mmCIF file of N, CA and C in Angstrom:
data_model
loop_
_atom_site.group_PDB
_atom_site.id
_atom_site.type_symbol
_atom_site.label_atom_id
_atom_site.label_comp_id
_atom_site.label_asym_id
_atom_site.label_seq_id
_atom_site.Cartn_x
_atom_site.Cartn_y
_atom_site.Cartn_z
ATOM 1 N N GLN A 173 -9.735 -7.522 15.313
ATOM 2 C CA GLN A 173 -9.518 -7.776 13.890
ATOM 3 C C GLN A 173 -9.720 -6.479 13.109
ATOM 4 N N VAL A 174 -8.870 -6.274 12.137
ATOM 5 C CA VAL A 174 -8.934 -5.087 11.295
ATOM 6 C C VAL A 174 -9.491 -5.477 9.930
ATOM 7 N N GLN A 175 -10.415 -4.663 9.432
ATOM 8 C CA GLN A 175 -10.938 -4.855 8.087
ATOM 9 C C GLN A 175 -10.391 -3.755 7.186
ATOM 10 N N LEU A 176 -9.968 -4.149 6.000
ATOM 11 C CA LEU A 176 -9.329 -3.214 5.080
ATOM 12 C C LEU A 176 -9.994 -3.295 3.710
ATOM 13 N N VAL A 177 -10.279 -2.137 3.135
ATOM 14 C CA VAL A 177 -10.913 -2.085 1.815
ATOM 15 C C VAL A 177 -10.176 -1.079 0.944
ATOM 16 N N GLU A 178 -9.621 -1.569 -0.164
ATOM 17 C CA GLU A 178 -8.900 -0.706 -1.090
ATOM 18 C C GLU A 178 -9.828 -0.160 -2.173
ATOM 19 N N SER A 179 -9.443 0.974 -2.705
ATOM 20 C CA SER A 179 -10.164 1.562 -3.835
ATOM 21 C C SER A 179 -9.210 2.451 -4.607
ATOM 22 N N GLY A 180 -9.645 2.870 -5.790
ATOM 23 C CA GLY A 180 -8.867 3.823 -6.568
ATOM 24 C C GLY A 180 -8.094 3.243 -7.731
ATOM 25 N N GLY A 181 -8.134 1.936 -7.890
ATOM 26 C CA GLY A 181 -7.435 1.336 -9.010
ATOM 27 C C GLY A 181 -8.127 1.644 -10.322
ATOM 28 N N GLY A 182 -7.474 1.277 -11.415
ATOM 29 C CA GLY A 182 -8.069 1.503 -12.726
ATOM 30 C C GLY A 182 -7.060 1.330 -13.832
ATOM 31 N N LEU A 183 -7.456 1.776 -15.010
ATOM 32 C CA LEU A 183 -6.613 1.700 -16.196
ATOM 33 C C LEU A 183 -6.046 3.087 -16.484
ATOM 34 N N VAL A 184 -4.739 3.162 -16.665
ATOM 35 C CA VAL A 184 -4.086 4.444 -16.914
ATOM 36 C C VAL A 184 -2.967 4.229 -17.923
ATOM 37 N N GLN A 185 -2.667 5.257 -18.696
ATOM 38 C CA GLN A 185 -1.564 5.168 -19.645
ATOM 39 C C GLN A 185 -0.231 5.358 -18.933
ATOM 40 N N ALA A 186 0.798 4.828 -19.524
ATOM 41 C CA ALA A 186 2.141 5.001 -18.986
ATOM 42 C C ALA A 186 2.440 6.490 -18.823
ATOM 43 N N GLY A 187 3.038 6.822 -17.693
ATOM 44 C CA GLY A 187 3.318 8.215 -17.372
ATOM 45 C C GLY A 187 2.233 8.885 -16.558
ATOM 46 N N GLY A 188 1.093 8.222 -16.453
ATOM 47 C CA GLY A 188 -0.026 8.784 -15.713
ATOM 48 C C GLY A 188 0.081 8.552 -14.219
ATOM 49 N N SER A 189 -0.990 8.946 -13.515
ATOM 50 C CA SER A 189 -1.021 8.865 -12.056
ATOM 51 C C SER A 189 -2.323 8.249 -11.574
ATOM 52 N N LEU A 190 -2.241 7.653 -10.410
ATOM 53 C CA LEU A 190 -3.409 7.145 -9.695
ATOM 54 C C LEU A 190 -3.166 7.328 -8.208
ATOM 55 N N ARG A 191 -4.251 7.476 -7.464
ATOM 56 C CA ARG A 191 -4.144 7.482 -6.010
ATOM 57 C C ARG A 191 -5.019 6.384 -5.453
ATOM 58 N N LEU A 192 -4.392 5.468 -4.761
ATOM 59 C CA LEU A 192 -5.117 4.378 -4.111
ATOM 60 C C LEU A 192 -5.454 4.767 -2.682
ATOM 61 N N SER A 193 -6.578 4.262 -2.220
ATOM 62 C CA SER A 193 -6.986 4.464 -0.838
ATOM 63 C C SER A 193 -7.225 3.109 -0.182
ATOM 64 N N CYS A 194 -7.012 3.081 1.108
ATOM 65 C CA CYS A 194 -7.286 1.872 1.886
ATOM 66 C C CYS A 194 -7.977 2.331 3.168
ATOM 67 N N ALA A 195 -9.240 1.982 3.309
ATOM 68 C CA ALA A 195 -10.019 2.356 4.482
ATOM 69 C C ALA A 195 -10.001 1.222 5.495
ATOM 70 N N ALA A 196 -9.741 1.570 6.741
ATOM 71 C CA ALA A 196 -9.621 0.570 7.797
ATOM 72 C C ALA A 196 -10.737 0.720 8.812
ATOM 73 N N SER A 197 -11.100 -0.394 9.412
ATOM 74 C CA SER A 197 -12.072 -0.387 10.502
ATOM 75 C C SER A 197 -11.770 -1.558 11.425
ATOM 76 N N GLY A 198 -12.265 -1.468 12.637
ATOM 77 C CA GLY A 198 -12.165 -2.587 13.560
ATOM 78 C C GLY A 198 -11.294 -2.355 14.763
ATOM 79 N N ARG A 199 -10.190 -1.662 14.622
ATOM 80 C CA ARG A 199 -9.320 -1.354 15.751
ATOM 81 C C ARG A 199 -8.754 0.042 15.563
ATOM 82 N N THR A 200 -8.202 0.600 16.601
ATOM 83 C CA THR A 200 -7.687 1.968 16.547
ATOM 84 C C THR A 200 -6.651 2.103 15.446
ATOM 85 N N PHE A 201 -6.994 2.889 14.435
ATOM 86 C CA PHE A 201 -6.158 2.992 13.246
ATOM 87 C C PHE A 201 -4.762 3.499 13.571
ATOM 88 N N SER A 202 -4.674 4.424 14.514
ATOM 89 C CA SER A 202 -3.376 5.028 14.825
ATOM 90 C C SER A 202 -2.484 4.125 15.665
ATOM 91 N N SER A 203 -2.910 2.899 15.917
ATOM 92 C CA SER A 203 -2.099 1.987 16.731
ATOM 93 C C SER A 203 -1.223 1.070 15.882
ATOM 94 N N TYR A 204 -1.318 1.180 14.567
ATOM 95 C CA TYR A 204 -0.528 0.281 13.729
ATOM 96 C C TYR A 204 -0.037 0.972 12.458
ATOM 97 N N GLY A 205 1.023 0.416 11.924
ATOM 98 C CA GLY A 205 1.523 0.880 10.637
ATOM 99 C C GLY A 205 0.745 0.228 9.501
ATOM 100 N N MET A 206 0.968 0.726 8.293
ATOM 101 C CA MET A 206 0.259 0.211 7.123
ATOM 102 C C MET A 206 1.250 -0.004 5.983
ATOM 103 N N GLY A 207 0.989 -1.031 5.219
ATOM 104 C CA GLY A 207 1.842 -1.319 4.075
ATOM 105 C C GLY A 207 1.035 -1.548 2.827
ATOM 106 N N TRP A 208 1.696 -1.350 1.697
ATOM 107 C CA TRP A 208 1.130 -1.660 0.390
ATOM 108 C C TRP A 208 2.004 -2.723 -0.264
ATOM 109 N N PHE A 209 1.346 -3.717 -0.788
ATOM 110 C CA PHE A 209 2.009 -4.758 -1.562
ATOM 111 C C PHE A 209 1.318 -4.838 -2.914
ATOM 112 N N ARG A 210 1.951 -5.542 -3.842
ATOM 113 C CA ARG A 210 1.307 -5.761 -5.136
ATOM 114 C C ARG A 210 1.638 -7.156 -5.629
ATOM 115 N N GLN A 211 0.729 -7.663 -6.444
ATOM 116 C CA GLN A 211 0.934 -8.986 -7.019
ATOM 117 C C GLN A 211 0.484 -8.982 -8.462
ATOM 118 N N ALA A 212 1.415 -9.284 -9.340
ATOM 119 C CA ALA A 212 1.124 -9.382 -10.767
ATOM 120 C C ALA A 212 0.874 -10.847 -11.110
ATOM 121 N N PRO A 213 0.152 -11.108 -12.199
ATOM 122 C CA PRO A 213 -0.139 -12.492 -12.579
ATOM 123 C C PRO A 213 1.144 -13.318 -12.730
ATOM 124 N N GLY A 214 1.159 -14.464 -12.081
ATOM 125 C CA GLY A 214 2.299 -15.352 -12.181
ATOM 126 C C GLY A 214 3.501 -14.956 -11.363
ATOM 127 N N LYS A 215 3.358 -13.902 -10.566
ATOM 128 C CA LYS A 215 4.478 -13.439 -9.758
ATOM 129 C C LYS A 215 4.120 -13.464 -8.285
ATOM 130 N N GLU A 216 5.137 -13.457 -7.446
ATOM 131 C CA GLU A 216 4.900 -13.436 -6.009
ATOM 132 C C GLU A 216 4.516 -12.025 -5.556
ATOM 133 N N ARG A 217 3.848 -11.981 -4.434
ATOM 134 C CA ARG A 217 3.500 -10.698 -3.839
ATOM 135 C C ARG A 217 4.783 -9.968 -3.452
ATOM 136 N N GLU A 218 4.846 -8.678 -3.747
ATOM 137 C CA GLU A 218 6.042 -7.910 -3.426
ATOM 138 C C GLU A 218 5.689 -6.632 -2.673
ATOM 139 N N PHE A 219 6.608 -6.260 -1.820
ATOM 140 C CA PHE A 219 6.464 -5.034 -1.039
ATOM 141 C C PHE A 219 6.567 -3.815 -1.942
ATOM 142 N N VAL A 220 5.705 -2.820 -1.683
ATOM 143 C CA VAL A 220 5.722 -1.581 -2.450
ATOM 144 C C VAL A 220 6.099 -0.393 -1.569
ATOM 145 N N ALA A 221 5.336 -0.206 -0.490
ATOM 146 C CA ALA A 221 5.548 0.959 0.367
ATOM 147 C C ALA A 221 4.918 0.691 1.723
ATOM 148 N N ALA A 222 5.347 1.474 2.715
ATOM 149 C CA ALA A 222 4.762 1.351 4.048
ATOM 150 C C ALA A 222 4.901 2.672 4.772
ATOM 151 N N ILE A 223 4.080 2.823 5.810
ATOM 152 C CA ILE A 223 4.090 4.062 6.593
ATOM 153 C C ILE A 223 3.827 3.712 8.042
ATOM 154 N N SER A 224 4.550 4.348 8.947
ATOM 155 C CA SER A 224 4.390 4.071 10.364
ATOM 156 C C SER A 224 3.082 4.651 10.885
ATOM 157 N N TRP A 225 2.743 4.312 12.128
ATOM 158 C CA TRP A 225 1.439 4.693 12.683
ATOM 159 C C TRP A 225 1.215 6.200 12.712
ATOM 160 N N ASN A 226 2.297 6.963 12.886
ATOM 161 C CA ASN A 226 2.156 8.418 12.965
ATOM 162 C C ASN A 226 2.709 9.126 11.730
ATOM 163 N N ALA A 227 2.990 8.359 10.697
ATOM 164 C CA ALA A 227 3.508 8.886 9.424
ATOM 165 C C ALA A 227 4.918 9.459 9.533
ATOM 166 N N ALA A 228 5.578 9.202 10.647
ATOM 167 C CA ALA A 228 6.933 9.737 10.813
ATOM 168 C C ALA A 228 7.940 9.016 9.918
ATOM 169 N N ARG A 229 7.643 7.762 9.590
ATOM 170 C CA ARG A 229 8.547 6.970 8.763
ATOM 171 C C ARG A 229 7.794 6.378 7.574
ATOM 172 N N THR A 230 8.448 6.439 6.439
ATOM 173 C CA THR A 230 7.920 5.783 5.240
ATOM 174 C C THR A 230 9.024 4.938 4.623
ATOM 175 N N TYR A 231 8.609 3.910 3.937
ATOM 176 C CA TYR A 231 9.541 2.955 3.334
ATOM 177 C C TYR A 231 9.049 2.641 1.920
ATOM 178 N N TYR A 232 10.002 2.463 1.023
ATOM 179 C CA TYR A 232 9.625 2.203 -0.369
ATOM 180 C C TYR A 232 10.534 1.148 -0.982
ATOM 181 N N ALA A 233 9.957 0.362 -1.868
ATOM 182 C CA ALA A 233 10.761 -0.529 -2.683
ATOM 183 C C ALA A 233 11.577 0.315 -3.662
ATOM 184 N N ASP A 234 12.739 -0.150 -4.010
ATOM 185 C CA ASP A 234 13.596 0.602 -4.929
ATOM 186 C C ASP A 234 12.887 0.877 -6.251
ATOM 187 N N SER A 235 12.045 -0.039 -6.669
ATOM 188 C CA SER A 235 11.386 0.081 -7.968
ATOM 189 C C SER A 235 10.376 1.218 -8.031
ATOM 190 N N VAL A 236 9.938 1.722 -6.872
ATOM 191 C CA VAL A 236 8.922 2.782 -6.862
ATOM 192 C C VAL A 236 9.416 4.061 -6.196
ATOM 193 N N LYS A 237 10.611 4.011 -5.641
ATOM 194 C CA LYS A 237 11.140 5.171 -4.921
ATOM 195 C C LYS A 237 11.213 6.376 -5.855
ATOM 196 N N GLY A 238 10.720 7.505 -5.374
ATOM 197 C CA GLY A 238 10.709 8.717 -6.180
ATOM 198 C C GLY A 238 9.473 8.874 -7.041
ATOM 199 N N ARG A 239 8.691 7.806 -7.176
ATOM 200 C CA ARG A 239 7.466 7.859 -7.988
ATOM 201 C C ARG A 239 6.204 7.687 -7.130
ATOM 202 N N PHE A 240 6.291 6.869 -6.089
ATOM 203 C CA PHE A 240 5.141 6.582 -5.234
ATOM 204 C C PHE A 240 5.329 7.265 -3.880
ATOM 205 N N THR A 241 4.203 7.676 -3.288
ATOM 206 C CA THR A 241 4.230 8.299 -1.970
ATOM 207 C C THR A 241 3.104 7.725 -1.115
ATOM 208 N N ALA A 242 3.472 7.207 0.048
ATOM 209 C CA ALA A 242 2.484 6.716 1.003
ATOM 210 C C ALA A 242 2.163 7.815 2.006
ATOM 211 N N SER A 243 0.902 7.932 2.361
ATOM 212 C CA SER A 243 0.474 8.900 3.372
ATOM 213 C C SER A 243 -0.719 8.313 4.111
ATOM 214 N N ARG A 244 -1.097 8.956 5.193
ATOM 215 C CA ARG A 244 -2.245 8.467 5.953
ATOM 216 C C ARG A 244 -2.965 9.614 6.622
ATOM 217 N N ASP A 245 -4.248 9.410 6.855
ATOM 218 C CA ASP A 245 -5.085 10.360 7.575
ATOM 219 C C ASP A 245 -5.735 9.587 8.713
ATOM 220 N N ASN A 246 -5.183 9.728 9.899
ATOM 221 C CA ASN A 246 -5.697 8.949 11.033
ATOM 222 C C ASN A 246 -7.103 9.368 11.439
ATOM 223 N N ALA A 247 -7.476 10.587 11.113
ATOM 224 C CA ALA A 247 -8.841 11.028 11.430
ATOM 225 C C ALA A 247 -9.865 10.337 10.528
ATOM 226 N N ARG A 248 -9.423 9.935 9.350
ATOM 227 C CA ARG A 248 -10.309 9.265 8.402
ATOM 228 C C ARG A 248 -10.064 7.759 8.326
ATOM 229 N N ASN A 249 -9.147 7.264 9.149
ATOM 230 C CA ASN A 249 -8.831 5.825 9.142
ATOM 231 C C ASN A 249 -8.464 5.342 7.742
ATOM 232 N N THR A 250 -7.680 6.134 7.045
ATOM 233 C CA THR A 250 -7.381 5.819 5.647
ATOM 234 C C THR A 250 -5.901 6.036 5.360
ATOM 235 N N VAL A 251 -5.356 5.128 4.577
ATOM 236 C CA VAL A 251 -3.994 5.268 4.080
ATOM 237 C C VAL A 251 -4.068 5.391 2.563
ATOM 238 N N TYR A 252 -3.132 6.142 2.011
ATOM 239 C CA TYR A 252 -3.134 6.418 0.578
ATOM 240 C C TYR A 252 -1.812 5.987 -0.054
ATOM 241 N N LEU A 253 -1.879 5.726 -1.343
ATOM 242 C CA LEU A 253 -0.675 5.512 -2.134
ATOM 243 C C LEU A 253 -0.810 6.334 -3.403
ATOM 244 N N GLN A 254 -0.075 7.426 -3.455
ATOM 245 C CA GLN A 254 -0.038 8.261 -4.651
ATOM 246 C C GLN A 254 0.999 7.680 -5.599
ATOM 247 N N MET A 255 0.563 7.340 -6.798
ATOM 248 C CA MET A 255 1.445 6.705 -7.774
ATOM 249 C C MET A 255 1.570 7.613 -8.991
ATOM 250 N N ASN A 256 2.766 8.090 -9.234
ATOM 251 C CA ASN A 256 3.050 8.970 -10.367
ATOM 252 C C ASN A 256 4.010 8.275 -11.337
ATOM 253 N N SER A 257 4.083 8.813 -12.538
ATOM 254 C CA SER A 257 4.994 8.276 -13.564
ATOM 255 C C SER A 257 4.852 6.767 -13.687
ATOM 256 N N LEU A 258 3.634 6.327 -13.791
ATOM 257 C CA LEU A 258 3.369 4.890 -13.820
ATOM 258 C C LEU A 258 3.954 4.232 -15.063
ATOM 259 N N LYS A 259 4.381 2.999 -14.876
ATOM 260 C CA LYS A 259 4.987 2.210 -15.942
ATOM 261 C C LYS A 259 4.177 0.928 -16.143
ATOM 262 N N PRO A 260 4.252 0.336 -17.318
ATOM 263 C CA PRO A 260 3.532 -0.933 -17.535
ATOM 264 C C PRO A 260 3.896 -2.004 -16.504
ATOM 265 N N GLU A 261 5.115 -1.998 -16.042
ATOM 266 C CA GLU A 261 5.538 -2.996 -15.051
ATOM 267 C C GLU A 261 4.939 -2.756 -13.668
ATOM 268 N N ASP A 262 4.231 -1.656 -13.489
ATOM 269 C CA ASP A 262 3.509 -1.408 -12.233
ATOM 270 C C ASP A 262 2.145 -2.105 -12.230
ATOM 271 N N THR A 263 1.762 -2.684 -13.339
ATOM 272 C CA THR A 263 0.484 -3.378 -13.430
ATOM 273 C C THR A 263 0.432 -4.539 -12.456
ATOM 274 N N ALA A 264 -0.593 -4.533 -11.597
ATOM 275 C CA ALA A 264 -0.724 -5.553 -10.564
ATOM 276 C C ALA A 264 -1.988 -5.281 -9.757
ATOM 277 N N VAL A 265 -2.318 -6.225 -8.899
ATOM 278 C CA VAL A 265 -3.318 -5.986 -7.863
ATOM 279 C C VAL A 265 -2.580 -5.403 -6.666
ATOM 280 N N TYR A 266 -3.061 -4.281 -6.187
ATOM 281 C CA TYR A 266 -2.431 -3.603 -5.050
ATOM 282 C C TYR A 266 -3.249 -3.883 -3.793
ATOM 283 N N ILE A 267 -2.544 -4.279 -2.755
ATOM 284 C CA ILE A 267 -3.189 -4.765 -1.538
ATOM 285 C C ILE A 267 -2.607 -4.028 -0.338
ATOM 286 N N CYS A 268 -3.468 -3.596 0.570
ATOM 287 C CA CYS A 268 -2.968 -2.960 1.787
ATOM 288 C C CYS A 268 -3.078 -3.953 2.959
ATOM 289 N N ALA A 269 -2.264 -3.709 3.962
ATOM 290 C CA ALA A 269 -2.235 -4.583 5.130
ATOM 291 C C ALA A 269 -1.748 -3.779 6.327
ATOM 292 N N ASN A 270 -2.024 -4.277 7.519
ATOM 293 C CA ASN A 270 -1.598 -3.560 8.723
ATOM 294 C C ASN A 270 -0.499 -4.337 9.456
ATOM 295 N N ILE A 271 0.327 -3.584 10.171
ATOM 296 C CA ILE A 271 1.485 -4.160 10.846
ATOM 297 C C ILE A 271 1.652 -3.509 12.211
ATOM 298 N N TYR A 272 2.022 -4.340 13.206
ATOM 299 C CA TYR A 272 2.250 -3.809 14.549
ATOM 300 C C TYR A 272 3.734 -3.728 14.900
ATOM 301 N N GLY A 273 4.554 -4.513 14.199
ATOM 302 C CA GLY A 273 5.971 -4.491 14.515
ATOM 303 C C GLY A 273 6.750 -5.357 13.552
ATOM 304 N N GLY A 274 8.072 -5.193 13.561
ATOM 305 C CA GLY A 274 8.924 -5.957 12.668
ATOM 306 C C GLY A 274 9.209 -5.200 11.387
ATOM 307 N N SER A 275 9.951 -5.853 10.516
ATOM 308 C CA SER A 275 10.308 -5.239 9.252
ATOM 309 C C SER A 275 9.075 -4.965 8.398
ATOM 310 N N TYR A 276 8.990 -3.738 7.907
ATOM 311 C CA TYR A 276 7.821 -3.353 7.098
ATOM 312 C C TYR A 276 7.821 -4.023 5.738
ATOM 313 N N SER A 277 8.959 -4.433 5.256
ATOM 314 C CA SER A 277 9.016 -5.019 3.924
ATOM 315 C C SER A 277 8.736 -6.525 3.920
ATOM 316 N N ASP A 278 8.610 -7.112 5.078
ATOM 317 C CA ASP A 278 8.369 -8.550 5.199
ATOM 318 C C ASP A 278 6.875 -8.811 5.365
ATOM 319 N N SER A 279 6.270 -9.452 4.398
ATOM 320 C CA SER A 279 4.820 -9.682 4.429
ATOM 321 C C SER A 279 4.400 -10.545 5.608
ATOM 322 N N ARG A 280 5.317 -11.320 6.167
ATOM 323 C CA ARG A 280 4.970 -12.194 7.296
ATOM 324 C C ARG A 280 4.649 -11.414 8.566
ATOM 325 N N ASN A 281 5.029 -10.148 8.606
ATOM 326 C CA ASN A 281 4.773 -9.331 9.792
ATOM 327 C C ASN A 281 3.419 -8.631 9.764
ATOM 328 N N TYR A 282 2.680 -8.801 8.696
ATOM 329 C CA TYR A 282 1.397 -8.127 8.558
ATOM 330 C C TYR A 282 0.260 -9.033 9.028
ATOM 331 N N GLN A 283 -0.763 -8.440 9.596
ATOM 332 C CA GLN A 283 -1.835 -9.214 10.219
ATOM 333 C C GLN A 283 -3.054 -9.365 9.320
ATOM 334 N N SER A 284 -3.650 -8.273 8.926
ATOM 335 C CA SER A 284 -4.874 -8.315 8.129
ATOM 336 C C SER A 284 -4.604 -7.733 6.748
ATOM 337 N N TRP A 285 -5.281 -8.305 5.757
ATOM 338 C CA TRP A 285 -5.077 -7.904 4.374
ATOM 339 C C TRP A 285 -6.405 -7.547 3.724
ATOM 340 N N GLY A 286 -6.361 -6.559 2.822
ATOM 341 C CA GLY A 286 -7.529 -6.243 2.033
ATOM 342 C C GLY A 286 -7.653 -7.196 0.852
ATOM 343 N N GLN A 287 -8.672 -6.968 0.044
ATOM 344 C CA GLN A 287 -8.914 -7.799 -1.139
ATOM 345 C C GLN A 287 -8.115 -7.334 -2.352
ATOM 346 N N GLY A 288 -7.706 -6.094 -2.334
ATOM 347 C CA GLY A 288 -6.894 -5.578 -3.427
ATOM 348 C C GLY A 288 -7.685 -4.774 -4.438
ATOM 349 N N THR A 289 -6.971 -3.940 -5.171
ATOM 350 C CA THR A 289 -7.556 -3.156 -6.257
ATOM 351 C C THR A 289 -6.621 -3.251 -7.466
ATOM 352 N N GLN A 290 -7.213 -3.452 -8.628
ATOM 353 C CA GLN A 290 -6.430 -3.679 -9.835
ATOM 354 C C GLN A 290 -5.913 -2.369 -10.419
ATOM 355 N N VAL A 291 -4.643 -2.346 -10.720
ATOM 356 C CA VAL A 291 -4.024 -1.219 -11.430
ATOM 357 C C VAL A 291 -3.446 -1.767 -12.731
ATOM 358 N N THR A 292 -3.860 -1.171 -13.827
ATOM 359 C CA THR A 292 -3.365 -1.581 -15.135
ATOM 360 C C THR A 292 -2.785 -0.369 -15.843
ATOM 361 N N VAL A 293 -1.528 -0.485 -16.253
ATOM 362 C CA VAL A 293 -0.846 0.608 -16.931
ATOM 363 C C VAL A 293 -0.563 0.172 -18.362
ATOM 364 N N SER A 294 -1.131 0.898 -19.300
ATOM 365 C CA SER A 294 -0.941 0.559 -20.710
ATOM 366 C C SER A 294 0.227 1.342 -21.292
ATOM 367 N N SER A 295 0.883 0.718 -22.260
ATOM 368 C CA SER A 295 2.063 1.359 -22.871
ATOM 369 C C SER A 295 1.679 2.207 -24.068
#
């Protein structure tokens, strides 16, 4: 079982930046890919970004492409989400999860989920 803990959320003005972190424990971090999802009040959870086990591949939702960057440090068992040019519509709880196979954008392929960190972007 993998345990995941997110951090780095907060309140930021539109146009600002935040970097989220997700620390993993429990199984060999470099054996699985990682994804970021977000959920806004009253909305379904949506895919944001993902990164393969060795960082060779990254995937992004169209809504964040060019603004968000996923990265990972396997020595620190941590995955990051750098968020730039933030918009009010990016406001949500951001959640990380791990994946061993299948489509990275499909939440059904993920095994363990963190509790999430709140990101609020003011206009």
